[in-house]
Tab-separated table of C-alpha atoms in Angstrom:
chain	number	residue	atom	x	y	z
P	1	MET	CA	11.843	-8.662	-42.341
P	2	PRO	CA	9.452	-6.707	-43.985
P	3	ASP	CA	9.902	-5.770	-47.652
P	4	ALA	CA	10.185	-1.915	-46.792
P	5	LEU	CA	12.285	-2.344	-43.508
P	6	SER	CA	14.477	-4.539	-45.609
P	7	GLN	CA	14.924	-2.296	-48.382
P	8	LEU	CA	15.777	0.769	-45.806
P	9	ALA	CA	18.712	-1.575	-43.789
P	10	LYS	CA	19.684	-1.428	-47.117
P	11	LEU	CA	19.863	2.298	-47.457
P	12	PHE	CA	20.523	3.086	-43.492
P	13	PRO	CA	22.489	-0.285	-41.920
P	14	PRO	CA	21.464	-0.844	-38.327
P	15	PRO	CA	23.955	-0.734	-35.640
P	16	ALA	CA	25.906	-3.736	-35.251
P	17	VAL	CA	24.933	-5.082	-31.886
P	18	LEU	CA	22.148	-6.331	-29.759
P	19	VAL	CA	19.437	-4.429	-29.195
P	20	ALA	CA	17.120	-4.535	-26.264
P	21	ALA	CA	13.566	-4.699	-27.798
P	22	PRO	CA	10.846	-2.944	-25.642
P	23	PRO	CA	8.061	-5.702	-24.331
P	24	TRP	CA	5.526	-5.466	-26.476
P	25	GLU	CA	3.632	-7.487	-24.981
P	26	ARG	CA	2.706	-4.854	-22.101
P	27	SER	CA	1.511	-1.932	-24.059
P	28	ARG	CA	-2.324	-2.696	-24.785
P	29	ALA	CA	-2.061	-3.338	-20.824
P	30	GLU	CA	-0.308	-0.454	-20.260
P	31	ILE	CA	-1.969	2.171	-22.776
P	32	GLY	CA	-4.512	0.028	-23.751
P	33	ARG	CA	-2.718	-0.019	-27.713
P	34	ASP	CA	-0.759	-1.925	-29.408
P	35	PHE	CA	1.921	-0.013	-31.677
P	36	PRO	CA	1.673	-1.198	-35.513
P	37	SER	CA	3.877	-4.400	-36.612
P	38	ASP	CA	6.416	-2.019	-38.890
P	39	TYR	CA	7.600	-0.042	-35.814
P	40	ARG	CA	7.911	-2.193	-33.403
P	41	ALA	CA	10.307	-4.376	-35.763
P	42	PHE	CA	11.933	-0.917	-36.453
P	43	VAL	CA	12.705	-0.490	-33.130
P	44	ASP	CA	13.765	-4.388	-32.630
P	45	LEU	CA	16.482	-3.661	-35.207
P	46	TYR	CA	17.179	0.617	-35.048
P	47	GLY	CA	16.429	1.030	-31.467
P	48	ALA	CA	16.185	4.794	-30.203
P	49	GLY	CA	18.179	7.226	-32.622
P	50	LYS	CA	18.537	9.182	-36.080
P	51	PHE	CA	18.951	9.561	-39.507
P	52	GLY	CA	20.895	12.426	-40.624
P	53	ALA	CA	24.653	13.338	-41.430
P	54	PRO	CA	27.126	14.846	-39.242
P	55	ASP	CA	26.672	18.328	-37.814
P	56	SER	CA	23.678	18.318	-40.051
P	57	LEU	CA	19.920	18.497	-39.276
P	58	ALA	CA	18.545	15.009	-38.698
P	59	CYS	CA	15.779	12.648	-37.880
P	60	HIS	CA	14.792	11.511	-34.886
P	61	VAL	CA	12.960	8.162	-34.057
P	62	HIS	CA	10.998	8.081	-30.544
P	63	VAL	CA	10.890	4.456	-28.755
P	64	PRO	CA	9.391	3.775	-25.371
P	65	THR	CA	12.533	2.710	-22.641
P	66	SER	CA	12.559	1.720	-19.124
P	67	ARG	CA	14.737	5.144	-19.213
P	68	PRO	CA	13.596	8.184	-17.621
P	69	LEU	CA	12.427	10.296	-20.203
P	70	HIS	CA	12.706	14.086	-19.913
P	71	GLY	CA	9.357	15.570	-17.299
P	72	VAL	CA	8.069	13.209	-16.253
P	73	ARG	CA	7.927	10.649	-14.071
P	74	GLU	CA	6.331	7.106	-15.273
P	75	THR	CA	8.738	4.909	-17.592
P	76	GLY	CA	8.164	2.080	-20.482
P	77	PHE	CA	4.722	2.485	-22.722
P	78	LYS	CA	3.421	4.665	-19.645
P	79	GLY	CA	5.974	6.949	-19.449
P	80	TYR	CA	6.104	7.168	-23.375
P	81	VAL	CA	2.415	8.269	-23.827
P	82	GLU	CA	3.121	10.786	-20.594
P	83	TRP	CA	6.238	12.141	-22.000
P	84	HIS	CA	4.085	12.681	-25.491
P	85	ALA	CA	1.276	14.076	-23.476
P	86	SER	CA	3.917	16.545	-22.068
P	87	GLU	CA	5.575	17.627	-24.999
P	88	MET	CA	2.265	17.710	-27.603
P	89	GLY	CA	0.191	19.364	-25.037
P	90	GLY	CA	2.756	21.646	-25.022
P	91	LEU	CA	3.271	22.769	-27.933
P	92	PHE	CA	-0.580	22.478	-29.220
P	93	GLY	CA	-2.741	23.090	-26.290
P	94	PRO	CA	-5.079	21.270	-24.661
P	95	GLU	CA	-7.610	21.014	-27.979
P	96	GLY	CA	-5.339	19.378	-30.315
P	97	LEU	CA	-3.048	20.187	-33.632
P	98	ASP	CA	-5.111	23.469	-35.617
P	99	GLU	CA	-2.708	24.193	-38.562
P	100	ALA	CA	-5.526	26.789	-39.001
P	101	ASP	CA	-6.413	28.052	-36.445
P	102	ASP	CA	-10.166	27.391	-37.000
P	103	THR	CA	-12.828	26.822	-34.194
P	104	LYS	CA	-12.083	23.230	-34.002
P	105	PRO	CA	-9.079	21.613	-33.978
P	106	ALA	CA	-7.907	19.455	-37.330
P	107	TYR	CA	-6.378	16.590	-34.801
P	108	ARG	CA	-6.905	15.065	-31.870
P	109	MET	CA	-4.214	14.353	-29.513
P	110	PHE	CA	-3.676	11.278	-28.066
P	111	PRO	CA	-4.726	8.965	-25.624
P	112	ASP	CA	-8.139	11.109	-26.825
P	113	SER	CA	-10.004	8.872	-28.973
P	114	ASP	CA	-8.579	8.867	-32.130
P	115	GLY	CA	-5.773	10.724	-31.729
P	116	LEU	CA	-2.371	11.518	-32.713
P	117	LEU	CA	0.330	9.534	-31.414
P	118	VAL	CA	4.106	10.814	-32.329
P	119	TRP	CA	6.816	8.987	-33.103
P	120	GLY	CA	9.256	11.130	-34.861
P	121	GLU	CA	10.686	14.642	-35.251
P	122	ASN	CA	13.239	16.065	-37.344
P	123	GLU	CA	15.559	19.320	-36.221
P	124	GLN	CA	13.442	21.521	-38.207
P	125	GLY	CA	10.427	21.283	-36.338
P	126	ASP	CA	8.441	18.982	-38.668
P	127	LEU	CA	6.250	16.034	-36.236
P	128	TYR	CA	5.312	12.809	-37.613
P	129	PHE	CA	2.061	10.879	-35.625
P	130	TRP	CA	-0.092	7.724	-36.155
P	131	LEU	CA	-3.420	9.085	-36.410
P	132	THR	CA	-4.929	6.148	-33.923
P	133	SER	CA	-8.157	6.241	-35.742
P	134	ASP	CA	-8.423	2.498	-36.399
P	135	GLY	CA	-8.304	-0.766	-34.058
P	136	ASP	CA	-5.894	-2.261	-36.146
P	137	PRO	CA	-2.607	-0.412	-35.960
P	138	ASP	CA	-1.204	-1.989	-38.700
P	139	ARG	CA	-3.644	0.514	-41.048
P	140	TRP	CA	-3.099	4.495	-38.841
P	141	PRO	CA	-2.053	6.619	-41.278
P	142	VAL	CA	0.366	8.960	-40.776
P	143	VAL	CA	0.219	12.639	-40.591
P	144	MET	CA	3.099	14.852	-40.233
P	145	TRP	CA	2.939	18.594	-39.194
P	146	ALA	CA	5.085	20.432	-41.112
P	147	ARG	CA	6.341	24.326	-40.379
P	148	GLY	CA	7.624	27.470	-41.836
P	149	PRO	CA	4.649	27.830	-43.143
P	150	VAL	CA	2.329	24.940	-41.362
P	151	SER	CA	0.723	22.606	-42.855
P	152	THR	CA	-0.274	18.926	-42.615
P	153	TYR	CA	0.186	16.044	-44.733
P	154	ARG	CA	-1.171	12.665	-44.488
P	155	PHE	CA	0.200	9.362	-45.661
P	156	GLU	CA	-1.275	5.982	-46.265
P	157	MET	CA	1.256	3.922	-44.766
P	158	GLY	CA	3.404	2.856	-42.566
P	159	MET	CA	6.346	4.839	-40.356
P	160	VAL	CA	8.410	2.592	-42.536
P	161	GLU	CA	7.307	3.442	-45.735
P	162	VAL	CA	7.001	7.349	-44.959
P	163	LEU	CA	10.984	6.715	-43.627
P	164	LEU	CA	11.898	5.166	-46.953
P	165	GLY	CA	9.776	7.500	-49.163
P	166	SER	CA	12.131	10.194	-47.364
P	167	ALA	CA	15.777	8.698	-48.491
P	168	HIS	CA	13.952	8.156	-51.870
P	169	GLY	CA	12.799	12.034	-51.457
P	170	GLU	CA	9.515	11.071	-52.426
P	171	ILE	CA	8.127	13.189	-48.632
P	172	PRO	CA	8.466	16.502	-48.531
P	173	ASN	CA	10.978	18.225	-46.128
P	174	VAL	CA	13.366	15.637	-45.372
P	175	ARG	CA	16.259	16.319	-45.926
P	176	ALA	CA	18.820	15.209	-43.809
P	177	MET	CA	17.788	11.329	-45.072
P	178	ARG	CA	18.645	12.811	-48.599
P	179	SER	CA	22.408	13.783	-47.494
P	180	PRO	CA	25.703	12.037	-49.511
P	181	GLN	CA	26.629	11.646	-45.707
P	182	ARG	CA	23.735	9.859	-44.109
P	183	ARG	CA	23.922	7.085	-41.356
P	184	TRP	CA	21.693	5.790	-39.104
P	185	ALA	CA	22.754	6.588	-35.049
P	186	MET	CA	21.398	4.746	-32.580
P	187	THR	CA	20.680	6.864	-29.450
P	188	ALA	CA	18.464	4.039	-27.169
P	189	ASP	CA	16.558	1.201	-26.264
P	190	TRP	CA	14.673	-0.225	-23.904
P	191	ASN	CA	17.682	-0.838	-21.163
P	192	HIS	CA	20.323	2.227	-22.885
P	193	ASP	CA	19.858	5.796	-22.790
P	194	ARG	CA	23.124	8.267	-23.845
P	195	MET	CA	24.091	5.968	-26.757
P	196	ASP	CA	25.384	7.039	-30.287
P	197	ILE	CA	26.091	3.644	-32.106
P	198	SER	CA	26.380	3.972	-36.141
P	199	ALA	CA	27.576	1.352	-38.582
P	200	GLY	CA	28.718	4.062	-40.834
P	201	PRO	CA	27.324	6.073	-43.829
P	202	ALA	CA	24.710	4.918	-45.388
P	203	SER	CA	24.490	3.704	-49.024
P	204	ILE	CA	23.307	6.542	-52.099
């Protein structure tokens, strides 16, 4: 297990069930991209779900699934990208993300070349993306789009390191991951949805 994921697992016990992992070998054929290895390892261990405390804000991690996603016809990796495009296109429009309302967008949206591909969000409305600017997905930086006031943060690290930094208070605007009652709750995996499985409160 990669070191950052091992540290995260000590803070947030993963679900004590076998997670149905996506068939990652199919992603390049279906969407033209592999996913970062730290994300694949995370999903294989945790599934999809949320970090947070009961009855509080949460930080969600999205994953491809064979189950239908809201508002899209495709499933699997194609469905994940279709859902991403429908959700992000409605939020940022066809020109992409532009926090300053300039004449040019700050970032384009995937599947555009070098576009942003979403992997998470929190209930404060902040969004987490990869910037798919490198042929090697393990070198994709994370871009966080934060509401109120709108700003973007770029992190030269993978998503697991961003989650770990959030839990340690080193990443802004993720209070849910620092609650004394914080935990991970799995809500879906490749084969299942509408789940609610937790290993209990995380360590402090």
